[in-house]
């Protein structure tokens, strides 16, 4: 992460970049609208559950398992072919995210290790599960083709990211979530499931920050809807570390939240009509 920011609060410096405030404001207004929907007063739990399912489907699609929503809803066995395992990992991560909110601000590295264990299916006999990769270990991440940082760089940058999270920031939630997402994609700290974990961490930040406390605005839906090519292109902006590139990545993440809001608003409308 190259931001030319002051060491005191680099995330806040990103929040001050030209164009970022507009994205933050647009997201805030969109989130407020869906939270104000009349269905949310009575059936918010159903919206939360549906958002988790749709978010998991979207995240899996970006990792190469682009299944129809009804197939994800219907399926009970995710232990077979690679695509099924990817969808199963995404679903487990969506279920786990809400359980880790209280730990995230105190021990984000512990949370990331837990997310990898969950995504990998609890393979306790695999020494690579639940810890950052070591020198020489290969990484399986089908979408991201950027150069892979070595294990020492990963360790240092993970510590830096954890420090930012623990210290806290005055930056808007969208900015913090976008940086966490982008940095984990850049590092690919585990041997597998890095994209799924990065998007889950983004979700945790959005929920834990208070922007989306009921977890009804699945950014993963928006990332998938904008497409893998747009996702990869926006991520190149993050990797560049330039103000323009960082702004483009944050805007992409903001648009993804807004599309997630649109998805949950449609669910609210369907429930209101008695059609879901």
GROMACS .gro file of C-alpha atoms in nm:
model
  276
    1UNK     CA    1   0.000   0.000   0.000
    2UNK     CA    2   0.164   0.320  -0.120
    3UNK     CA    3  -0.036   0.626  -0.023
    4UNK     CA    4   0.210   0.911   0.048
    5UNK     CA    5   0.009   0.949   0.368
    6UNK     CA    6   0.118   1.079   0.703
    7UNK     CA    7   0.209   0.798   0.944
    8UNK     CA    8  -0.049   0.921   1.193
    9UNK     CA    9  -0.356   0.811   0.996
   10UNK     CA   10  -0.285   0.703   0.639
   11UNK     CA   11  -0.641   0.580   0.589
   12UNK     CA   12  -0.778   0.924   0.670
   13UNK     CA   13  -0.540   1.070   0.413
   14UNK     CA   14  -0.690   0.838   0.153
   15UNK     CA   15  -1.035   0.956   0.257
   16UNK     CA   16  -0.931   1.310   0.166
   17UNK     CA   17  -0.835   1.223  -0.193
   18UNK     CA   18  -1.032   1.407  -0.462
   19UNK     CA   19  -1.339   1.206  -0.556
   20UNK     CA   20  -1.340   0.977  -0.254
   21UNK     CA   21  -1.582   1.193  -0.057
   22UNK     CA   22  -1.836   1.161  -0.337
   23UNK     CA   23  -1.816   0.783  -0.325
   24UNK     CA   24  -1.847   0.782   0.053
   25UNK     CA   25  -2.151   1.011   0.042
   26UNK     CA   26  -2.321   0.809  -0.229
   27UNK     CA   27  -2.273   0.486  -0.034
   28UNK     CA   28  -2.398   0.640   0.288
   29UNK     CA   29  -2.717   0.763   0.121
   30UNK     CA   30  -2.780   0.426  -0.042
   31UNK     CA   31  -2.732   0.239   0.285
   32UNK     CA   32  -2.959   0.481   0.470
   33UNK     CA   33  -3.234   0.424   0.213
   34UNK     CA   34  -3.242   0.047   0.250
   35UNK     CA   35  -3.223   0.071   0.629
   36UNK     CA   36  -3.526   0.299   0.614
   37UNK     CA   37  -3.732   0.049   0.416
   38UNK     CA   38  -4.050  -0.044   0.601
   39UNK     CA   39  -3.976  -0.419   0.570
   40UNK     CA   40  -3.656  -0.370   0.771
   41UNK     CA   41  -3.860  -0.284   1.079
   42UNK     CA   42  -4.017  -0.628   1.092
   43UNK     CA   43  -3.809  -0.871   0.889
   44UNK     CA   44  -3.450  -0.755   0.905
   45UNK     CA   45  -3.330  -1.102   1.001
   46UNK     CA   46  -3.459  -1.243   0.674
   47UNK     CA   47  -3.285  -0.969   0.478
   48UNK     CA   48  -2.960  -1.041   0.661
   49UNK     CA   49  -2.980  -1.413   0.583
   50UNK     CA   50  -3.058  -1.349   0.218
   51UNK     CA   51  -2.779  -1.093   0.188
   52UNK     CA   52  -2.530  -1.345   0.327
   53UNK     CA   53  -2.640  -1.608   0.076
   54UNK     CA   54  -2.626  -1.369  -0.219
   55UNK     CA   55  -2.296  -1.224  -0.105
   56UNK     CA   56  -2.144  -1.571  -0.083
   57UNK     CA   57  -2.269  -1.653  -0.431
   58UNK     CA   58  -2.114  -1.333  -0.566
   59UNK     CA   59  -1.780  -1.391  -0.398
   60UNK     CA   60  -1.766  -1.748  -0.525
   61UNK     CA   61  -1.844  -1.626  -0.877
   62UNK     CA   62  -1.538  -1.399  -0.867
   63UNK     CA   63  -1.330  -1.699  -0.761
   64UNK     CA   64  -1.445  -1.900  -1.061
   65UNK     CA   65  -1.762  -2.071  -0.936
   66UNK     CA   66  -2.039  -1.869  -1.100
   67UNK     CA   67  -2.344  -2.066  -0.993
   68UNK     CA   68  -2.706  -1.958  -1.017
   69UNK     CA   69  -2.848  -1.837  -0.688
   70UNK     CA   70  -3.108  -2.113  -0.677
   71UNK     CA   71  -2.838  -2.377  -0.721
   72UNK     CA   72  -2.648  -2.231  -0.426
   73UNK     CA   73  -2.970  -2.228  -0.225
   74UNK     CA   74  -3.065  -2.584  -0.318
   75UNK     CA   75  -2.730  -2.757  -0.287
   76UNK     CA   76  -2.635  -2.928   0.039
   77UNK     CA   77  -2.312  -3.107  -0.056
   78UNK     CA   78  -2.015  -2.885  -0.139
   79UNK     CA   79  -1.742  -3.144  -0.101
   80UNK     CA   80  -1.711  -3.256  -0.461
   81UNK     CA   81  -1.562  -3.075  -0.758
   82UNK     CA   82  -1.350  -2.759  -0.719
   83UNK     CA   83  -1.637  -2.521  -0.799
   84UNK     CA   84  -1.855  -2.682  -0.533
   85UNK     CA   85  -1.575  -2.648  -0.279
   86UNK     CA   86  -1.536  -2.281  -0.369
   87UNK     CA   87  -1.907  -2.216  -0.315
   88UNK     CA   88  -1.896  -2.408   0.011
   89UNK     CA   89  -1.600  -2.200   0.129
   90UNK     CA   90  -1.782  -1.877   0.045
   91UNK     CA   91  -2.092  -1.989   0.234
   92UNK     CA   92  -1.892  -2.087   0.542
   93UNK     CA   93  -1.710  -1.755   0.539
   94UNK     CA   94  -2.037  -1.562   0.514
   95UNK     CA   95  -2.169  -1.750   0.816
   96UNK     CA   96  -1.848  -1.699   1.014
   97UNK     CA   97  -1.802  -1.326   0.949
   98UNK     CA   98  -2.058  -1.212   1.203
   99UNK     CA   99  -1.899  -1.423   1.475
  100UNK     CA  100  -1.565  -1.247   1.445
  101UNK     CA  101  -1.662  -0.882   1.473
  102UNK     CA  102  -1.560  -0.843   1.837
  103UNK     CA  103  -1.217  -0.996   1.771
  104UNK     CA  104  -1.134  -0.804   1.454
  105UNK     CA  105  -1.036  -0.472   1.611
  106UNK     CA  106  -0.821  -0.638   1.877
  107UNK     CA  107  -0.661  -0.918   1.675
  108UNK     CA  108  -0.716  -0.896   1.299
  109UNK     CA  109  -0.442  -1.148   1.221
  110UNK     CA  110  -0.616  -1.402   1.440
  111UNK     CA  111  -0.936  -1.339   1.248
  112UNK     CA  112  -0.762  -1.383   0.914
  113UNK     CA  113  -0.614  -1.713   1.029
  114UNK     CA  114  -0.958  -1.826   1.138
  115UNK     CA  115  -1.107  -1.725   0.804
  116UNK     CA  116  -0.851  -1.934   0.620
  117UNK     CA  117  -0.923  -2.232   0.843
  118UNK     CA  118  -1.296  -2.194   0.776
  119UNK     CA  119  -1.249  -2.144   0.403
  120UNK     CA  120  -1.023  -2.448   0.378
  121UNK     CA  121  -1.282  -2.662   0.550
  122UNK     CA  122  -1.094  -2.717   0.874
  123UNK     CA  123  -0.824  -2.936   0.722
  124UNK     CA  124  -0.625  -2.969   1.042
  125UNK     CA  125  -0.383  -3.216   0.883
  126UNK     CA  126  -0.266  -2.952   0.633
  127UNK     CA  127   0.015  -2.752   0.790
  128UNK     CA  128  -0.045  -2.459   0.553
  129UNK     CA  129  -0.401  -2.396   0.676
  130UNK     CA  130  -0.461  -2.109   0.916
  131UNK     CA  131  -0.125  -1.936   0.883
  132UNK     CA  132   0.047  -1.707   0.631
  133UNK     CA  133   0.233  -1.888   0.355
  134UNK     CA  134   0.601  -1.968   0.387
  135UNK     CA  135   0.880  -1.914   0.136
  136UNK     CA  136   0.841  -2.152  -0.155
  137UNK     CA  137   0.475  -2.235  -0.097
  138UNK     CA  138   0.258  -2.192  -0.405
  139UNK     CA  139  -0.057  -1.981  -0.410
  140UNK     CA  140  -0.380  -2.082  -0.582
  141UNK     CA  141  -0.568  -1.763  -0.671
  142UNK     CA  142  -0.728  -1.785  -1.017
  143UNK     CA  143  -0.830  -1.422  -1.069
  144UNK     CA  144  -0.535  -1.214  -0.948
  145UNK     CA  145  -0.226  -1.235  -1.167
  146UNK     CA  146  -0.021  -0.956  -1.010
  147UNK     CA  147   0.333  -1.035  -0.892
  148UNK     CA  148   0.331  -1.225  -0.565
  149UNK     CA  149   0.510  -1.064  -0.269
  150UNK     CA  150   0.755  -1.294  -0.094
  151UNK     CA  151   0.680  -1.438   0.248
  152UNK     CA  152   0.889  -1.181   0.437
  153UNK     CA  153   0.713  -0.892   0.268
  154UNK     CA  154   0.377  -1.053   0.340
  155UNK     CA  155   0.460  -1.083   0.709
  156UNK     CA  156   0.571  -0.720   0.734
  157UNK     CA  157   0.274  -0.579   0.547
  158UNK     CA  158   0.027  -0.794   0.741
  159UNK     CA  159   0.172  -0.655   1.063
  160UNK     CA  160   0.136  -0.304   0.921
  161UNK     CA  161  -0.224  -0.364   0.821
  162UNK     CA  162  -0.304  -0.512   1.161
  163UNK     CA  163  -0.151  -0.207   1.327
  164UNK     CA  164  -0.373   0.027   1.129
  165UNK     CA  165  -0.682  -0.170   1.227
  166UNK     CA  166  -0.593  -0.191   1.595
  167UNK     CA  167  -0.500   0.177   1.620
  168UNK     CA  168  -0.824   0.281   1.450
  169UNK     CA  169  -0.880   0.557   1.202
  170UNK     CA  170  -1.104   0.853   1.139
  171UNK     CA  171  -1.138   0.739   0.777
  172UNK     CA  172  -1.485   0.652   0.646
  173UNK     CA  173  -1.579   0.285   0.664
  174UNK     CA  174  -1.576   0.253   0.286
  175UNK     CA  175  -1.212   0.363   0.270
  176UNK     CA  176  -1.100   0.127   0.547
  177UNK     CA  177  -1.290  -0.164   0.394
  178UNK     CA  178  -1.148  -0.098   0.048
  179UNK     CA  179  -0.790  -0.084   0.180
  180UNK     CA  180  -0.828  -0.406   0.381
  181UNK     CA  181  -0.976  -0.577   0.075
  182UNK     CA  182  -0.709  -0.443  -0.161
  183UNK     CA  183  -0.415  -0.516   0.066
  184UNK     CA  184  -0.520  -0.877   0.122
  185UNK     CA  185  -0.562  -0.926  -0.252
  186UNK     CA  186  -0.220  -0.775  -0.310
  187UNK     CA  187  -0.052  -0.994  -0.049
  188UNK     CA  188  -0.243  -1.319  -0.106
  189UNK     CA  189  -0.110  -1.425   0.235
  190UNK     CA  190  -0.244  -1.781   0.230
  191UNK     CA  191  -0.189  -2.070  -0.006
  192UNK     CA  192  -0.557  -2.067  -0.106
  193UNK     CA  193  -0.890  -1.882  -0.080
  194UNK     CA  194  -0.730  -1.534  -0.068
  195UNK     CA  195  -0.996  -1.362  -0.279
  196UNK     CA  196  -1.276  -1.511  -0.071
  197UNK     CA  197  -1.101  -1.404   0.248
  198UNK     CA  198  -1.029  -1.052   0.122
  199UNK     CA  199  -1.394  -0.998   0.036
  200UNK     CA  200  -1.505  -1.141   0.371
  201UNK     CA  201  -1.267  -0.906   0.552
  202UNK     CA  202  -1.417  -0.616   0.358
  203UNK     CA  203  -1.758  -0.732   0.478
  204UNK     CA  204  -1.638  -0.749   0.839
  205UNK     CA  205  -1.511  -0.390   0.823
  206UNK     CA  206  -1.835  -0.260   0.672
  207UNK     CA  207  -2.040  -0.433   0.942
  208UNK     CA  208  -1.812  -0.362   1.235
  209UNK     CA  209  -1.771   0.004   1.145
  210UNK     CA  210  -2.142   0.065   1.189
  211UNK     CA  211  -2.202   0.147   0.824
  212UNK     CA  212  -2.392  -0.180   0.775
  213UNK     CA  213  -2.451  -0.319   1.125
  214UNK     CA  214  -2.721  -0.565   1.016
  215UNK     CA  215  -2.510  -0.699   0.727
  216UNK     CA  216  -2.770  -0.631   0.461
  217UNK     CA  217  -2.551  -0.457   0.200
  218UNK     CA  218  -2.344  -0.734   0.039
  219UNK     CA  219  -2.061  -0.569  -0.151
  220UNK     CA  220  -1.969  -0.911  -0.292
  221UNK     CA  221  -2.287  -0.897  -0.501
  222UNK     CA  222  -2.174  -0.570  -0.653
  223UNK     CA  223  -1.820  -0.688  -0.717
  224UNK     CA  224  -1.959  -0.985  -0.907
  225UNK     CA  225  -2.219  -0.781  -1.094
  226UNK     CA  226  -1.955  -0.541  -1.223
  227UNK     CA  227  -1.764  -0.843  -1.354
  228UNK     CA  228  -1.427  -1.005  -1.309
  229UNK     CA  229  -1.259  -0.782  -1.567
  230UNK     CA  230  -1.373  -0.461  -1.396
  231UNK     CA  231  -1.273  -0.602  -1.058
  232UNK     CA  232  -0.923  -0.686  -1.180
  233UNK     CA  233  -0.887  -0.349  -1.354
  234UNK     CA  234  -0.989  -0.156  -1.041
  235UNK     CA  235  -0.749  -0.366  -0.835
  236UNK     CA  236  -0.467  -0.259  -1.067
  237UNK     CA  237  -0.542   0.093  -0.947
  238UNK     CA  238  -0.490  -0.020  -0.589
  239UNK     CA  239  -0.163  -0.187  -0.681
  240UNK     CA  240  -0.040   0.131  -0.848
  241UNK     CA  241  -0.055   0.318  -0.517
  242UNK     CA  242  -0.123   0.643  -0.702
  243UNK     CA  243  -0.394   0.882  -0.583
  244UNK     CA  244  -0.588   0.820  -0.904
  245UNK     CA  245  -0.555   0.444  -0.876
  246UNK     CA  246  -0.654   0.437  -0.510
  247UNK     CA  247  -0.953   0.661  -0.581
  248UNK     CA  248  -1.064   0.429  -0.862
  249UNK     CA  249  -1.039   0.124  -0.635
  250UNK     CA  250  -1.233   0.291  -0.353
  251UNK     CA  251  -1.497   0.406  -0.603
  252UNK     CA  252  -1.526   0.051  -0.738
  253UNK     CA  253  -1.576  -0.082  -0.386
  254UNK     CA  254  -1.832   0.191  -0.318
  255UNK     CA  255  -2.027   0.104  -0.630
  256UNK     CA  256  -2.021  -0.259  -0.521
  257UNK     CA  257  -2.182  -0.168  -0.189
  258UNK     CA  258  -2.446   0.033  -0.372
  259UNK     CA  259  -2.524  -0.263  -0.598
  260UNK     CA  260  -2.549  -0.480  -0.288
  261UNK     CA  261  -2.794  -0.228  -0.147
  262UNK     CA  262  -2.996  -0.251  -0.466
  263UNK     CA  263  -3.006  -0.630  -0.432
  264UNK     CA  264  -3.132  -0.616  -0.074
  265UNK     CA  265  -3.383  -0.345  -0.163
  266UNK     CA  266  -3.525  -0.582  -0.424
  267UNK     CA  267  -3.551  -0.852  -0.158
  268UNK     CA  268  -3.734  -0.607   0.068
  269UNK     CA  269  -3.976  -0.523  -0.211
  270UNK     CA  270  -4.039  -0.891  -0.283
  271UNK     CA  271  -4.109  -0.960   0.084
  272UNK     CA  272  -4.343  -0.663   0.094
  273UNK     CA  273  -4.537  -0.802  -0.200
  274UNK     CA  274  -4.548  -1.144  -0.038
  275UNK     CA  275  -4.350  -1.294  -0.324
  276UNK     CA  276  -4.053  -1.417  -0.120
   0.00000   0.00000   0.00000
